[in-house]
Coordinates of C-alpha atoms (C1' of nucleotides) in Angstrom, one line a residue:
Chain A
X1 CA 26.7 -21.1 -19.6
X2 CA 24.4 -22.8 -22.0
X3 CA 23.6 -20.6 -25.0
X4 CA 20.9 -22.3 -27.0
X5 CA 17.8 -22.7 -25.0
X6 CA 15.8 -24.8 -27.4
X7 CA 12.5 -26.7 -26.9
X8 CA 14.0 -29.1 -24.4
X9 CA 15.8 -26.2 -22.7
X10 CA 17.9 -25.9 -19.7
X11 CA 15.4 -23.6 -18.0
X12 CA 14.7 -26.2 -15.4
X13 CA 12.2 -26.7 -12.7
X14 CA 14.1 -24.2 -10.6
X15 CA 13.2 -21.3 -12.7
X16 CA 10.7 -18.5 -12.1
X17 CA 7.5 -20.3 -11.3
X18 CA 5.3 -17.7 -12.9
X19 CA 7.0 -17.9 -16.3
X20 CA 6.4 -21.6 -16.2
X21 CA 2.8 -21.3 -15.2
X22 CA 2.0 -18.8 -17.8
X23 CA 3.4 -21.1 -20.4
X24 CA 5.9 -18.5 -21.5
X25 CA 8.8 -20.9 -21.4
X26 CA 7.7 -22.7 -24.5
X27 CA 7.5 -19.5 -26.5
X28 CA 10.7 -17.9 -25.4
X29 CA 13.1 -16.7 -28.1
X30 CA 16.7 -17.9 -27.7
X31 CA 17.7 -14.4 -26.8
X32 CA 15.0 -14.2 -24.1
X33 CA 15.9 -17.5 -22.7
X34 CA 19.5 -16.5 -22.7
X35 CA 18.9 -13.4 -20.6
X36 CA 16.7 -15.3 -18.2
X37 CA 19.4 -17.9 -17.8
X38 CA 21.9 -15.2 -17.1
X39 CA 19.6 -13.6 -14.5
X40 CA 19.0 -17.0 -12.9
X41 CA 22.6 -18.1 -13.0
X42 CA 23.3 -17.5 -9.3
X43 CA 21.1 -19.3 -6.8
X44 CA 21.0 -19.4 -3.1
X45 CA 19.1 -21.1 -0.3
X46 CA 18.5 -19.1 2.8
X47 CA 17.5 -20.7 6.1
X48 CA 14.2 -19.9 7.7
X49 CA 13.9 -17.0 10.0
X50 CA 16.9 -15.1 8.6
X51 CA 16.9 -11.4 7.7
X52 CA 17.7 -11.2 4.0
X53 CA 17.7 -7.4 3.7
X54 CA 18.1 -4.9 6.5
X55 CA 16.7 -1.5 6.4
X56 CA 19.2 1.1 5.1
X57 CA 21.4 -1.7 3.6
X58 CA 22.8 -0.7 0.2
X59 CA 20.9 -2.3 -2.5
X60 CA 23.2 -4.6 -4.4
X61 CA 21.0 -7.4 -5.7
X62 CA 17.5 -8.3 -6.8
X63 CA 16.0 -11.7 -5.9
X64 CA 13.4 -13.9 -7.5
X65 CA 11.9 -16.4 -5.1
X66 CA 11.6 -19.9 -6.5
X67 CA 10.7 -21.8 -3.3
X68 CA 9.5 -20.8 0.1
X69 CA 8.1 -17.7 1.8
X70 CA 9.6 -14.3 2.8
X71 CA 8.1 -11.1 3.9
X72 CA 8.9 -7.4 3.9
X73 CA 8.3 -5.5 7.2
X74 CA 9.2 -2.6 9.3
X75 CA 10.1 -2.6 13.0
X76 CA 8.8 0.3 15.1
X77 CA 10.3 1.8 18.1
X78 CA 7.8 0.5 20.5
X79 CA 8.8 -3.1 19.6
X80 CA 5.8 -3.7 17.3
X81 CA 6.2 -4.7 13.7
X82 CA 4.2 -4.3 10.6
X83 CA 4.4 -6.7 7.7
X84 CA 4.0 -5.0 4.4
X85 CA 3.7 -7.9 2.0
X86 CA 4.7 -11.5 1.4
X87 CA 7.0 -12.9 -1.2
X88 CA 5.9 -16.2 -2.5
X89 CA 7.4 -18.3 -5.3
X90 CA 7.6 -16.3 -8.4
X91 CA 7.8 -12.9 -6.7
X92 CA 10.5 -10.4 -7.1
X93 CA 12.2 -9.0 -4.0
X94 CA 13.6 -5.5 -4.4
X95 CA 12.3 -4.8 -7.9
X96 CA 13.4 -1.2 -7.6
X97 CA 16.9 -1.8 -6.5
X98 CA 18.2 -0.2 -9.6
X99 CA 17.0 3.2 -8.7
X100 CA 16.8 3.1 -4.9
X101 CA 20.2 3.2 -3.4
X102 CA 19.1 1.8 -0.1
X103 CA 16.7 -0.8 1.3
X104 CA 13.7 1.0 2.8
X105 CA 12.1 -2.0 4.5
X106 CA 13.7 -5.1 5.8
X107 CA 13.0 -8.5 4.3
X108 CA 13.1 -11.8 6.2
X109 CA 12.5 -15.4 5.4
X110 CA 9.6 -17.3 6.9
X111 CA 10.5 -20.8 5.7
X112 CA 13.6 -21.9 4.0
X113 CA 13.8 -19.9 0.8
X114 CA 15.4 -20.5 -2.5
X115 CA 16.2 -17.4 -4.6
X116 CA 17.8 -16.5 -7.9
X117 CA 20.1 -13.6 -7.4
X118 CA 20.8 -11.1 -10.1
X119 CA 22.4 -7.7 -10.4
X120 CA 19.7 -5.0 -10.9
X121 CA 21.7 -3.7 -13.9
X122 CA 20.4 -6.7 -15.9
X123 CA 17.0 -5.1 -15.8
X124 CA 18.3 -2.3 -18.0
X125 CA 19.2 -4.9 -20.5
X126 CA 15.9 -6.6 -20.1
X127 CA 13.9 -3.6 -20.8
X128 CA 16.1 -2.4 -23.6
X129 CA 16.5 -5.6 -25.5
X130 CA 13.6 -7.9 -24.5
X131 CA 10.4 -6.0 -24.4
X132 CA 8.3 -9.0 -23.8
X133 CA 10.2 -9.9 -20.7
X134 CA 10.0 -6.2 -19.7
X135 CA 6.3 -6.3 -20.0
X136 CA 6.2 -9.4 -17.9
X137 CA 8.3 -7.7 -15.3
X138 CA 6.0 -4.7 -15.4
X139 CA 3.1 -7.0 -14.9
X140 CA 4.7 -8.4 -11.8
X141 CA 5.1 -4.9 -10.5
X142 CA 1.5 -4.1 -11.2
X143 CA 0.4 -7.2 -9.4
X144 CA 2.4 -6.2 -6.3
X145 CA 0.9 -2.8 -6.5
X146 CA -2.6 -4.3 -6.4
X147 CA -1.5 -6.6 -3.6
X148 CA -0.4 -3.7 -1.5
X149 CA -3.6 -1.8 -2.2
X150 CA -5.5 -4.8 -1.0
X151 CA -3.5 -4.8 2.2
X152 CA -4.3 -1.2 2.8
X153 CA -8.0 -1.8 2.3
X154 CA -7.8 -4.8 4.5
X155 CA -6.3 -3.2 7.5
X156 CA -7.9 0.2 6.9
X157 CA -11.6 -0.7 6.7
X158 CA -12.2 -4.3 7.7
X159 CA -12.8 -6.1 11.0
X160 CA -10.4 -8.6 12.3
X161 CA -12.6 -11.4 11.1
X162 CA -12.8 -10.0 7.6
X163 CA -9.1 -9.3 7.5
X164 CA -8.2 -12.9 8.4
X165 CA -10.6 -14.3 5.8
X166 CA -9.3 -11.9 3.1
X167 CA -5.7 -12.6 3.7
X168 CA -6.1 -16.3 3.7
X169 CA -8.0 -16.1 0.4
X170 CA -5.3 -14.0 -1.2
X171 CA -2.5 -16.3 -0.1
X172 CA -4.5 -19.3 -1.3
X173 CA -5.0 -17.7 -4.8
X174 CA -1.5 -16.5 -5.1
X175 CA -0.1 -19.9 -4.3
X176 CA -2.6 -21.5 -6.6
X177 CA -1.3 -19.5 -9.5
X178 CA 2.2 -20.9 -9.0
X179 CA 0.9 -24.4 -8.2
X180 CA 1.6 -24.6 -4.5
X181 CA -1.9 -25.5 -3.4
X182 CA -3.4 -28.9 -2.9
X183 CA -7.1 -28.9 -3.5
X184 CA -8.4 -26.3 -1.1
X185 CA -5.5 -26.4 1.2
X186 CA -1.9 -25.1 1.4
X187 CA 1.1 -25.1 3.6
X188 CA 1.0 -21.9 5.7
X189 CA 4.4 -21.6 7.4
X190 CA 3.6 -18.5 9.4
X191 CA 3.1 -18.1 13.1
X192 CA 0.0 -16.4 14.4
X193 CA 2.2 -13.7 15.7
X194 CA 3.3 -12.9 12.1
X195 CA -0.3 -13.0 10.9
X196 CA -1.1 -10.5 13.6
X197 CA 1.7 -8.2 12.5
X198 CA 0.4 -8.5 9.0
X199 CA -3.2 -7.6 9.8
X200 CA -2.4 -5.0 12.4
X201 CA -3.9 -7.0 15.3
X202 CA -2.6 -8.3 18.6
X203 CA -1.6 -11.9 18.9
X204 CA -4.3 -12.6 21.3
X205 CA -7.0 -11.2 19.0
X206 CA -5.5 -13.0 16.0
X207 CA -5.8 -16.2 17.9
X208 CA -9.4 -15.6 18.8
X209 CA -10.2 -14.6 15.2
X210 CA -8.7 -17.8 13.8
X211 CA -10.5 -19.7 16.5
X212 CA -13.8 -18.2 15.3
X213 CA -13.1 -19.1 11.7
X214 CA -12.3 -22.7 12.8
X215 CA -15.4 -22.8 15.0
X216 CA -17.6 -21.7 12.1
X217 CA -16.1 -24.5 10.1
X218 CA -14.7 -22.1 7.5
X219 CA -11.1 -23.2 7.8
X220 CA -9.1 -26.1 9.3
X221 CA -5.6 -25.9 10.5
X222 CA -3.4 -28.8 11.5
X223 CA 0.4 -28.3 11.9
X224 CA 0.7 -25.4 9.5
X225 CA -1.4 -27.0 6.8
X226 CA -4.5 -24.9 6.3
X227 CA -7.7 -25.9 4.5
X228 CA -10.2 -23.4 3.3
X229 CA -13.3 -25.5 3.9
X230 CA -15.9 -23.0 2.7
X231 CA -14.3 -20.7 0.2
X232 CA -17.5 -19.1 -1.0
X233 CA -18.5 -18.1 2.5
X234 CA -15.0 -16.8 3.1
X235 CA -15.3 -14.7 0.0
X236 CA -18.6 -13.3 1.2
X237 CA -17.2 -12.4 4.6
X238 CA -14.1 -10.8 3.2
X239 CA -15.8 -9.1 0.3
X240 CA -13.0 -10.7 -1.7
X241 CA -12.5 -10.0 -5.4
X242 CA -9.4 -11.7 -6.7
X243 CA -9.7 -10.2 -10.1
X244 CA -6.4 -8.3 -9.8
X245 CA -4.6 -11.6 -9.5
X246 CA -5.7 -13.0 -12.8
X247 CA -5.9 -10.0 -15.1
X248 CA -3.0 -9.5 -17.5
X249 CA -3.2 -8.4 -21.0
X250 CA -1.9 -11.1 -23.2
X251 CA 1.4 -10.2 -24.8
X252 CA -0.2 -10.8 -28.1
X253 CA -2.7 -8.1 -27.4
X254 CA -0.1 -5.6 -26.3
X255 CA 2.0 -6.3 -29.3
X256 CA -1.0 -5.6 -31.5
X257 CA -1.5 -2.3 -29.8
X258 CA 2.1 -1.3 -30.2
X259 CA 1.7 -2.0 -33.9
X260 CA -1.2 0.4 -34.2
X261 CA 0.9 3.1 -32.5
X262 CA 3.7 2.7 -35.0
X263 CA 1.5 3.2 -38.0
Chain B
X1 CA 5.7 19.6 -32.9
X2 CA 9.0 21.3 -32.0
X3 CA 11.9 19.1 -32.5
X4 CA 14.9 20.8 -31.0
X5 CA 14.5 21.2 -27.4
X6 CA 17.5 23.4 -26.8
X7 CA 18.4 25.4 -23.6
X8 CA 15.4 27.7 -23.9
X9 CA 13.2 24.8 -24.8
X10 CA 9.5 24.5 -25.2
X11 CA 9.1 22.3 -22.2
X12 CA 7.2 24.9 -20.3
X13 CA 6.0 25.4 -16.8
X14 CA 3.1 23.0 -17.5
X15 CA 5.4 20.0 -17.7
X16 CA 6.1 17.2 -15.2
X17 CA 7.0 19.1 -12.0
X18 CA 9.4 16.4 -10.9
X19 CA 11.5 16.7 -14.0
X20 CA 11.7 20.4 -13.4
X21 CA 12.6 20.0 -9.8
X22 CA 15.3 17.5 -10.4
X23 CA 16.9 19.8 -12.9
X24 CA 16.6 17.2 -15.6
X25 CA 15.1 19.5 -18.2
X26 CA 18.4 21.3 -18.7
X27 CA 20.2 18.0 -19.4
X28 CA 17.7 16.4 -21.7
X29 CA 18.8 15.2 -25.0
X30 CA 16.8 16.3 -28.0
X31 CA 15.4 12.8 -28.3
X32 CA 14.4 12.7 -24.7
X33 CA 12.7 16.1 -24.9
X34 CA 11.0 15.0 -28.0
X35 CA 9.4 12.0 -26.4
X36 CA 8.4 13.9 -23.3
X37 CA 6.7 16.5 -25.5
X38 CA 4.9 13.8 -27.3
X39 CA 3.7 12.3 -24.0
X40 CA 2.6 15.7 -22.7
X41 CA 1.0 16.7 -25.9
X42 CA -2.5 16.1 -24.7
X43 CA -3.6 18.0 -21.6
X44 CA -6.9 18.2 -19.8
X45 CA -8.3 19.9 -16.7
X46 CA -10.7 17.9 -14.6
X47 CA -13.1 19.6 -12.2
X48 CA -12.9 18.8 -8.5
X49 CA -14.8 15.9 -7.1
X50 CA -15.0 14.0 -10.4
X51 CA -14.3 10.3 -10.8
X52 CA -11.5 10.0 -13.2
X53 CA -11.2 6.3 -13.4
X54 CA -13.9 3.8 -12.3
X55 CA -13.2 0.3 -11.1
X56 CA -13.3 -2.2 -13.9
X57 CA -13.0 0.5 -16.6
X58 CA -10.8 -0.5 -19.4
X59 CA -7.4 1.1 -19.1
X60 CA -6.9 3.4 -22.1
X61 CA -4.6 6.1 -20.9
X62 CA -2.0 7.1 -18.3
X63 CA -2.0 10.5 -16.7
X64 CA 0.7 12.7 -15.2
X65 CA -0.7 15.2 -12.7
X66 CA 0.7 18.6 -13.2
X67 CA -1.6 20.6 -10.9
X68 CA -4.0 19.6 -8.2
X69 CA -4.7 16.6 -6.1
X70 CA -6.4 13.2 -6.8
X71 CA -6.7 10.0 -4.9
X72 CA -7.1 6.3 -5.5
X73 CA -9.7 4.5 -3.5
X74 CA -12.0 1.6 -3.1
X75 CA -15.7 1.6 -2.1
X76 CA -16.8 -1.2 0.1
X77 CA -20.2 -2.7 0.3
X78 CA -21.1 -1.3 3.7
X79 CA -20.7 2.2 2.3
X80 CA -17.3 2.8 3.7
X81 CA -14.3 3.8 1.6
X82 CA -10.6 3.3 1.9
X83 CA -8.2 5.7 0.2
X84 CA -5.1 3.9 -1.1
X85 CA -2.9 6.8 -2.1
X86 CA -2.8 10.4 -3.2
X87 CA -1.7 11.7 -6.5
X88 CA 0.1 15.1 -6.2
X89 CA 1.7 17.1 -8.9
X90 CA 4.4 15.1 -10.6
X91 CA 2.7 11.7 -9.9
X92 CA 1.7 9.2 -12.4
X93 CA -1.8 7.8 -12.4
X94 CA -2.2 4.3 -13.8
X95 CA 1.5 3.6 -14.3
X96 CA 0.7 -0.1 -15.1
X97 CA -2.0 0.6 -17.6
X98 CA 0.1 -1.1 -20.3
X99 CA -0.1 -4.5 -18.7
X100 CA -3.3 -4.3 -16.7
X101 CA -6.4 -4.4 -18.9
X102 CA -8.7 -3.0 -16.3
X103 CA -8.7 -0.4 -13.6
X104 CA -8.6 -2.1 -10.2
X105 CA -9.3 0.9 -8.0
X106 CA -11.2 4.1 -8.8
X107 CA -9.4 7.4 -9.0
X108 CA -11.2 10.7 -8.2
X109 CA -10.1 14.3 -8.1
X110 CA -9.9 16.3 -4.8
X111 CA -9.3 19.7 -6.3
X112 CA -9.4 20.8 -9.9
X113 CA -6.7 18.7 -11.5
X114 CA -4.6 19.3 -14.6
X115 CA -3.1 16.2 -16.2
X116 CA -1.1 15.2 -19.2
X117 CA -2.7 12.3 -21.0
X118 CA -0.7 9.7 -22.9
X119 CA -1.2 6.3 -24.4
X120 CA 0.5 3.6 -22.3
X121 CA 2.2 2.3 -25.4
X122 CA 4.5 5.3 -25.3
X123 CA 6.1 3.7 -22.3
X124 CA 7.4 0.9 -24.5
X125 CA 9.1 3.5 -26.6
X126 CA 10.4 5.2 -23.5
X127 CA 12.0 2.1 -22.0
X128 CA 13.3 0.9 -25.3
X129 CA 14.8 4.1 -26.6
X130 CA 15.3 6.5 -23.7
X131 CA 16.8 4.5 -20.8
X132 CA 17.4 7.6 -18.7
X133 CA 13.7 8.4 -18.8
X134 CA 13.0 4.8 -18.1
X135 CA 15.0 5.0 -15.0
X136 CA 13.2 8.1 -14.0
X137 CA 9.9 6.3 -14.5
X138 CA 11.1 3.4 -12.5
X139 CA 12.1 5.7 -9.7
X140 CA 8.6 7.1 -9.6
X141 CA 7.3 3.6 -9.3
X142 CA 9.7 2.9 -6.5
X143 CA 8.6 6.0 -4.7
X144 CA 5.0 5.0 -4.9
X145 CA 5.8 1.6 -3.6
X146 CA 7.4 3.1 -0.6
X147 CA 4.6 5.5 -0.2
X148 CA 2.1 2.6 -0.1
X149 CA 4.3 0.7 2.3
X150 CA 4.2 3.7 4.6
X151 CA 0.5 3.8 4.4
X152 CA 0.3 0.2 5.4
X153 CA 2.6 0.8 8.4
X154 CA 0.6 3.9 9.3
X155 CA -2.8 2.2 9.5
X156 CA -1.5 -1.1 10.7
X157 CA 0.5 -0.2 13.7
X158 CA 0.0 3.4 14.7
X159 CA -2.6 5.2 16.8
X160 CA -4.9 7.8 15.3
X161 CA -2.8 10.6 16.7
X162 CA 0.4 9.2 15.1
X163 CA -1.4 8.4 11.8
X164 CA -2.5 12.0 11.4
X165 CA 0.9 13.4 12.2
X166 CA 2.6 11.0 9.9
X167 CA 0.3 11.6 6.9
X168 CA 0.6 15.3 7.3
X169 CA 4.3 15.1 7.3
X170 CA 4.4 12.9 4.2
X171 CA 2.1 15.2 2.3
X172 CA 4.2 18.2 3.3
X173 CA 7.4 16.6 2.1
X174 CA 6.0 15.4 -1.1
X175 CA 4.6 18.8 -1.9
X176 CA 7.8 20.4 -0.9
X177 CA 9.7 18.3 -3.5
X178 CA 7.6 19.8 -6.2
X179 CA 7.5 23.2 -4.8
X180 CA 4.0 23.4 -3.6
X181 CA 4.7 24.4 0.0
X182 CA 5.1 27.8 1.5
X183 CA 7.5 27.9 4.4
X184 CA 6.0 25.3 6.8
X185 CA 2.5 25.3 5.4
X186 CA 0.6 24.1 2.4
X187 CA -2.8 24.0 0.9
X188 CA -4.7 20.9 2.0
X189 CA -7.8 20.6 -0.2
X190 CA -9.2 17.5 1.6
X191 CA -12.1 17.1 3.9
X192 CA -11.8 15.5 7.3
X193 CA -14.0 12.8 5.9
X194 CA -11.4 12.0 3.2
X195 CA -8.6 12.0 5.8
X196 CA -10.6 9.6 7.9
X197 CA -11.0 7.3 4.9
X198 CA -7.3 7.5 4.3
X199 CA -6.3 6.7 7.8
X200 CA -9.0 4.1 8.5
X201 CA -10.7 6.2 11.1
X202 CA -14.2 7.5 11.6
X203 CA -14.9 11.2 10.8
X204 CA -15.6 11.9 14.4
X205 CA -12.4 10.5 15.6
X206 CA -10.5 12.2 12.8
X207 CA -11.9 15.5 13.9
X208 CA -10.9 14.9 17.5
X209 CA -7.5 13.8 16.5
X210 CA -6.9 17.0 14.5
X211 CA -8.3 19.0 17.4
X212 CA -5.7 17.5 19.6
X213 CA -2.9 18.3 17.2
X214 CA -4.2 21.9 17.1
X215 CA -4.6 22.0 20.8
X216 CA -1.1 21.0 21.4
X217 CA 0.0 23.7 19.0
X218 CA 1.5 21.3 16.5
X219 CA -0.5 22.3 13.5
X220 CA -2.7 25.2 12.5
X221 CA -5.5 25.0 10.0
X222 CA -7.5 27.9 8.5
X223 CA -9.6 27.4 5.5
X224 CA -7.7 24.4 4.1
X225 CA -4.3 26.0 4.5
X226 CA -2.4 24.0 7.1
X227 CA 0.8 25.0 8.9
X228 CA 3.0 22.4 10.6
X229 CA 4.1 24.5 13.5
X230 CA 6.4 22.1 15.2
X231 CA 7.7 19.7 12.6
X232 CA 10.3 18.2 14.9
X233 CA 7.7 17.2 17.4
X234 CA 5.4 15.9 14.8
X235 CA 8.2 13.7 13.5
X236 CA 8.8 12.4 17.0
X237 CA 5.2 11.6 17.5
X238 CA 4.8 9.9 14.1
X239 CA 8.2 8.2 14.1
X240 CA 8.6 9.7 10.7
X241 CA 11.5 9.0 8.4
X242 CA 11.1 10.7 5.1
X243 CA 14.2 9.1 3.7
X244 CA 12.3 7.2 1.0
X245 CA 11.2 10.4 -0.5
X246 CA 14.7 11.8 -1.1
X247 CA 16.7 8.8 -2.1
X248 CA 17.4 8.2 -5.7
X249 CA 20.5 7.1 -7.3
X250 CA 21.8 9.8 -9.5
X251 CA 21.6 8.8 -13.2
X252 CA 25.3 9.4 -13.4
X253 CA 25.9 6.7 -10.8
X254 CA 23.6 4.2 -12.5
X255 CA 25.2 4.8 -15.9
X256 CA 28.6 4.1 -14.3
X257 CA 27.4 0.8 -13.0
X258 CA 25.9 -0.1 -16.3
X259 CA 29.3 0.5 -17.8
X260 CA 30.9 -1.9 -15.4
X261 CA 28.5 -4.6 -16.4
X262 CA 29.2 -4.2 -20.1
X263 CA 33.0 -4.7 -19.5
Chain C
dC1 C1' 13.2 -35.2 28.4
dG2 C1' 13.4 -30.6 29.2
dC3 C1' 13.5 -26.2 27.2
dT4 C1' 11.6 -22.6 24.3
dA5 C1' 8.7 -20.7 21.0
dG6 C1' 4.2 -20.7 19.9
dG7 C1' -0.7 -21.2 21.0
dT8 C1' -4.8 -20.6 24.1
dT9 C1' -7.7 -18.6 27.6
dG10 C1' -9.6 -15.1 31.1
dA11 C1' -10.4 -10.5 32.8
dA12 C1' -10.0 -5.6 32.8
dT13 C1' -9.2 -1.7 30.1
dA14 C1' -9.0 1.6 26.3
dC15 C1' -9.1 3.5 21.9
dG16 C1' -11.9 4.4 18.5
dC17 C1' -16.9 3.8 16.7
dT18 C1' -21.8 4.9 16.4
dC19 C1' -25.6 7.6 16.9
dA20 C1' -27.2 12.1 17.3
dA21 C1' -27.5 16.9 17.0
dA22 C1' -25.9 21.4 16.7
dG23 C1' -22.6 24.8 14.4
dA24 C1' -19.8 26.6 10.7
dT25 C1' -18.6 27.3 6.0
dC26 C1' -19.0 27.2 1.1
dG27 C1' -21.1 27.5 -3.2
dT28 C1' -25.0 28.8 -5.8
dG29 C1' -28.9 31.1 -7.4
dG30 C1' -32.1 34.6 -6.7
Chain D
dC1 C1' -24.8 40.7 -2.5
dC2 C1' -27.4 38.2 0.4
dA3 C1' -30.0 34.0 1.6
dC4 C1' -30.4 29.4 1.5
dG5 C1' -29.2 24.7 1.1
dA6 C1' -25.8 21.4 1.3
dT7 C1' -21.7 19.9 2.9
dC8 C1' -18.4 19.8 6.3
dT9 C1' -17.0 20.4 11.2
dT10 C1' -17.6 20.0 16.0
dT11 C1' -19.3 18.2 20.3
dG12 C1' -21.6 14.9 23.6
dA13 C1' -22.6 10.2 25.3
dG14 C1' -22.7 5.3 25.3
dC15 C1' -20.9 1.3 23.3
dG16 C1' -18.0 -2.4 21.2
dT17 C1' -14.0 -4.3 19.1
dA18 C1' -9.6 -5.1 19.9
dT19 C1' -5.8 -4.4 23.4
dT20 C1' -3.0 -5.4 27.4
dC21 C1' -1.5 -8.1 31.0
dA22 C1' -1.1 -12.4 32.9
dA23 C1' -1.1 -17.2 33.2
dC24 C1' -1.2 -21.7 31.5
dC25 C1' -1.0 -25.1 27.9
dT26 C1' 1.2 -27.5 23.8
dA27 C1' 4.4 -28.9 20.4
dG28 C1' 8.6 -29.2 18.3
dC29 C1' 13.5 -29.6 18.7
dG30 C1' 17.9 -30.4 20.6

DNA sequence: CGCTAGGTTGAATACGCTCAAAGATCGTGG
DNA sequence: CCACGATCTTTGAGCGTATTCAACCTAGCG
């Protein structure tokens, strides 16, 4: 494995999209780059529609998605299904594998998905030796926490119409952060059935809800490419605040505070 | 501050209930005990019904609940409210304060609440110097992740009747872990209105749902003390699997795996 | 070109909501 | 210690959003 990750480093295009986006790669120390390379050493592409992790499986690996979509879900006895969250490029699947012996909720791919696979034990090394990367990891966890909180609010207290608008906005913004949007549109590889299972609706009503959004000229869908035509109006409808997606203390700020503590 | 936390140590009754329950206190190294004491140095009691953290507040502190109940929630424009999760004794409020500059969702107390307050920066020290405590912290995060996933499944795909049964079971088991149950009953300091806001129901329907559970002799409520009369039946109704609450790799196991890696 | 999964539409039904008002309980101050 | 007000709980009735069931249409893929 390459050891010296210098300016023109071997952390290629295939690496965690978020690190790239946040401009962290430029400022990585050799040790940080080294650890990242180690954690991204093993890669794999999984075909679409495959179950990546099954409930009650033993947790052996963590994954970072670099391309494609996956989702975490639970199957219920009556045949219905609830999607808990989506994994988009940059997201970590099974971030708690180190301390949870078994998979609590299944994970499946939506599109073809490319992941970096690493042993959860590397996380110990990450936290112990590379605090900046540890903070970055923690930030990812915080973001997922917020994302799940939004999902709870969405399905707990919003109408179908609002839920749909809200979810579409969230997906749009998350994809935008990692550069997978094109103007106001993005590739949405999900079926309406999956959207329904995400928003706690029936397929029929999901269909009618999307129909209404199209009718009102808020969105446009053609062969899984969706355009958010009137984002402002969608935000109004959904009562959307995407603040949680952007906010992150700069590492500089955190380091400053840590200094204060030590004094 | 006391430095040697020996067998009869100064980590008193008022310390994190979970650590006590898991029998960790006995096996703490002096350094671990020291850090814990530092993090639990500042304590505070907050009256019931107070807002502890407001949305958009700047994150200054983390809290560990030692007594009482709190909850995280979001107020919507139309006056409705959605509860995201509950904080019971042993739980961490604002675990991601270190990396999130602002509070995304408000936190309020249900009963009178006693908390330990610590600066988020101590977490850096915790992860860097006390890996076992770091793992414990990670486990707490994993448990909350599961808890929120359950909340999503609950309100996404279950009937009011199932939701109620499921939530009561979860609260029961979480309280049991930290020793706040009494046989099959526990003190439930919430109003039906709050339960409704938790489960995405109207107060009226919440009331009728509880009525039905009482009618069918599954629960009994008298002045905020609730008894789960037929737990097995409740589990059937709710399709309840509490597995995520118990599972945690023993620290011994994790340490063993870490050894393997280093070789 | 045909098959299958996904999308669309209609009609009847139901679960949970809203509005409204009457009880019960709790906390507080007189 | 009791009375009062406020909050919480309970009950009734009508309504609406979303569901179910069923059928048909469409598009993508072998």
